Short mmCIF file of C-alpha atoms in Angstrom, two decimals:
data_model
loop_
_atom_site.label_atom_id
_atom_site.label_comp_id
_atom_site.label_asym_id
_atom_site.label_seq_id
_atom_site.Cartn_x
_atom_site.Cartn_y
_atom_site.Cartn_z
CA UNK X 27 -8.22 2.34 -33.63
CA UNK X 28 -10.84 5.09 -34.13
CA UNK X 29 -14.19 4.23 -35.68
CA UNK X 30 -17.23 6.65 -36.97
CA UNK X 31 -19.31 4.45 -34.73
CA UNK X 32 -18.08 5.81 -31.52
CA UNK X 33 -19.00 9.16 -32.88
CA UNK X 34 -21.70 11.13 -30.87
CA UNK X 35 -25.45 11.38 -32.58
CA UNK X 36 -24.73 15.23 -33.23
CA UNK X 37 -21.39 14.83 -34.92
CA UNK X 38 -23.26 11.71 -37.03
CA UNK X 39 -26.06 14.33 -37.90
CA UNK X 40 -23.26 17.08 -38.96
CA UNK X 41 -21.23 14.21 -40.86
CA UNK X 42 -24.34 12.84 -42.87
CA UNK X 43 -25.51 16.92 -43.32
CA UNK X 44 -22.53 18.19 -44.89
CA UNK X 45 -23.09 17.96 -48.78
CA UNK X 46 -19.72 18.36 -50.08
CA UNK X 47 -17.64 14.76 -50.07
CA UNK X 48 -14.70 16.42 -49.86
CA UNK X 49 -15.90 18.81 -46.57
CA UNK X 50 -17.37 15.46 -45.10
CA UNK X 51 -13.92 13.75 -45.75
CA UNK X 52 -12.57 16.29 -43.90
CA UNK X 53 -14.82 16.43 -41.06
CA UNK X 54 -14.51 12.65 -40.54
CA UNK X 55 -10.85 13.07 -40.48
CA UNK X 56 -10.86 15.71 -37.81
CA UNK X 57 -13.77 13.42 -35.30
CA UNK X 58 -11.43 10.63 -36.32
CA UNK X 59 -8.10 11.99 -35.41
CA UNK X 60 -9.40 13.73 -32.42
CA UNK X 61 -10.61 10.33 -31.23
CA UNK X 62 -7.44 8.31 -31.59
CA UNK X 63 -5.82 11.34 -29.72
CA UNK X 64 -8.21 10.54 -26.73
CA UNK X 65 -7.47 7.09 -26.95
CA UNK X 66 -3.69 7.80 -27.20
CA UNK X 67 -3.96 10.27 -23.98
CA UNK X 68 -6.41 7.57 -22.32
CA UNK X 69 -3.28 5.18 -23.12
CA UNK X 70 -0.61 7.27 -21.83
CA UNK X 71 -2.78 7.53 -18.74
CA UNK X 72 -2.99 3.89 -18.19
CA UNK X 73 0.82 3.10 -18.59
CA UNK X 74 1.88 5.72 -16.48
CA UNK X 75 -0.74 4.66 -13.84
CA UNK X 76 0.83 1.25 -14.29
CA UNK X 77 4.18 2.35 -14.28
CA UNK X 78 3.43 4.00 -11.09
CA UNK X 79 1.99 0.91 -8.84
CA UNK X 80 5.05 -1.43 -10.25
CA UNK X 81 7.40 1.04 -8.45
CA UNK X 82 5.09 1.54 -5.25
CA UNK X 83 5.15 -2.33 -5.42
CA UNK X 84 9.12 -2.45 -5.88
CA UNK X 85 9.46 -0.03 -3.23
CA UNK X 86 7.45 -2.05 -0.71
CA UNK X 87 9.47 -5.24 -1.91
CA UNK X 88 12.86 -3.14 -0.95
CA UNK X 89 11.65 -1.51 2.48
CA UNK X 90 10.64 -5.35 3.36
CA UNK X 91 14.32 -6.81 1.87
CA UNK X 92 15.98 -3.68 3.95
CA UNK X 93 14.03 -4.78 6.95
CA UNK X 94 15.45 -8.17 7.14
CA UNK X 95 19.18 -7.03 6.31
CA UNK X 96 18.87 -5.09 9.09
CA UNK X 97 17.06 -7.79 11.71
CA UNK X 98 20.01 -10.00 10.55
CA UNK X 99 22.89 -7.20 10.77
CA UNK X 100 21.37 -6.45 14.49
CA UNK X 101 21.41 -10.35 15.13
CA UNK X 102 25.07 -10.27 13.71
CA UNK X 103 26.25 -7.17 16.26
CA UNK X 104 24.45 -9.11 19.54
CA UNK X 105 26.18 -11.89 18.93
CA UNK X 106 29.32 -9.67 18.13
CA UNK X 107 28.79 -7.66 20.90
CA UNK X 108 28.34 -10.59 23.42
CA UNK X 109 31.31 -12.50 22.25
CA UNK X 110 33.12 -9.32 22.59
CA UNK X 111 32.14 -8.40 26.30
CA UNK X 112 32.96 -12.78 26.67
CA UNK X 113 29.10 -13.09 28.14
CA UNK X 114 26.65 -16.38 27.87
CA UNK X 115 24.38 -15.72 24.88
CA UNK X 116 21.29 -15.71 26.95
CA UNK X 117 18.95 -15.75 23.49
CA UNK X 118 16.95 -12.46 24.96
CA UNK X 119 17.79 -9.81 21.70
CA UNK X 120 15.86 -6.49 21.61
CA UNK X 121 13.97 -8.11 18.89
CA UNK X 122 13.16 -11.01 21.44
CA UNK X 123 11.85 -8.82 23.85
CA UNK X 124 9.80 -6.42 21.20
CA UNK X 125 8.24 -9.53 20.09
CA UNK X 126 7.51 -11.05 24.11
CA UNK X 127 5.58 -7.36 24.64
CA UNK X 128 3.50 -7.66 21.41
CA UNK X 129 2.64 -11.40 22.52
CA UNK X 130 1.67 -9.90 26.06
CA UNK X 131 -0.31 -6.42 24.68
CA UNK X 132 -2.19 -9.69 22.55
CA UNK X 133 -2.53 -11.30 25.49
CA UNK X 134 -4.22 -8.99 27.42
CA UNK X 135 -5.85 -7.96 24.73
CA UNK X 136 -7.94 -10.99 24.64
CA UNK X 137 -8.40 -10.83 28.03
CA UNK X 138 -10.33 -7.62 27.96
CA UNK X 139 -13.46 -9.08 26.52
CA UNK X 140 -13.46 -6.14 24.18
CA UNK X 141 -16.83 -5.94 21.48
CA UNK X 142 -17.03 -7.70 18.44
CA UNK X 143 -15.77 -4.25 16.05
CA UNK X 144 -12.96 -3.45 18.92
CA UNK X 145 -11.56 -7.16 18.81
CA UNK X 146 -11.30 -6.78 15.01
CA UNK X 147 -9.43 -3.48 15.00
CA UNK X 148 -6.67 -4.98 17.96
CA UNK X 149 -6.20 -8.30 15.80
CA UNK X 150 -5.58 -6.20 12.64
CA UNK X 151 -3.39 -3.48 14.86
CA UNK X 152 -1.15 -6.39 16.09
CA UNK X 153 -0.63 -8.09 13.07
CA UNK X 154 0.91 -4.52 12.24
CA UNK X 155 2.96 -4.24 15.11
CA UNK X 156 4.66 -7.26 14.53
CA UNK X 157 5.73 -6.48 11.21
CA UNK X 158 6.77 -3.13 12.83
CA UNK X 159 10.92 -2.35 13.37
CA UNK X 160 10.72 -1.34 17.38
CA UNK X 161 12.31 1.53 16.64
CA UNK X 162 10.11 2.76 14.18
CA UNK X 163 7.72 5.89 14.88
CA UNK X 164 4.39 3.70 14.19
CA UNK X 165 5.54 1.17 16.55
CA UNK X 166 5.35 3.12 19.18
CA UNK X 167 2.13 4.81 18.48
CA UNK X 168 0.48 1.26 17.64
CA UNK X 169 1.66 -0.11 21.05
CA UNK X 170 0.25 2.79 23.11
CA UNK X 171 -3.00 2.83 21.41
CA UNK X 172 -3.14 -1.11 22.27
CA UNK X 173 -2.15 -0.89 25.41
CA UNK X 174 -4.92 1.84 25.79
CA UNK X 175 -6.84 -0.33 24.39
CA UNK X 176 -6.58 -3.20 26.43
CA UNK X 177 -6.63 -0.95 29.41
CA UNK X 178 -10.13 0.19 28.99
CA UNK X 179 -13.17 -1.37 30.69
CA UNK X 180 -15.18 -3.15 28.38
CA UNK X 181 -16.81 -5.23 30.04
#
């Protein structure tokens, strides 16, 4: 709750200054109302701030949980798809192959001989590609600047 003591050296002064009990009643009840109104707002403030990273959090939980219903739903149409057209499954998805080109860009990647910093940044840039949907828009961009990357002469 609110307390005199968190009152400010002025407001003290006026408090102690005031002659009349009944105006310095009243003028403690105003600093002390005032400050459980700040610590309301400061409350509301923190709850809503809380609120708000539990559903950035549940949101990042779902995207993740909609990612792998949707690996598994494109694993479920291959296989579909192959049985269908009567062919071998010959275990090479799209997924497959997405994940053979990051493991190549990383391979030549650490076959550039790129500088301390640089060979932080790839590492951390494939570890988001392969968490990456291929056809997602950052995907795309990641792989080009890696590929730029290992590209470049560096040595």
């Amino acid at each position: 709750g609110a307390s005199l003591a968190q009152l400010s050296v002025e407001e003290r002064q006026t408090l102690l200054q005031t002659a009349n009990v009944k105006e310095q009643l009243e003028l403690a009840l105003d600093f002390l109302q005032r400050e459980a109104e700040a610590k309301r707002m400061s409350g509301e403030i923190s709850s809503g701030i809380q609120k708000s990273r539990e559903l950035e959090l549940r949101q990042v939980v779902l995207q993740r949980q909609i990612q792998e219903v949707q690996k598994d739903l494109r694993r479920i149409h291959d296989k579909a798809k192959s049985s269908e057209s009567g062919e071998e499954s010959t275990g090479a998805s799209g997924e497959d192959e997405a994940e053979d080109e990051v493991a190549r860009l990383a391979d030549r990647l650490a076959k550039a001989r790129l500088p301390e910093e640089a060979d932080k940044i790839a590492k951390r840039e494939i570890r988001r590609l392969k968490s990456l949907q291929p056809h997602h828009p950052e995907y795309t961009s990641t792989h080009t600047y890696l590929d730029t990357m290992a590209s470049l002469p560096w040595a």
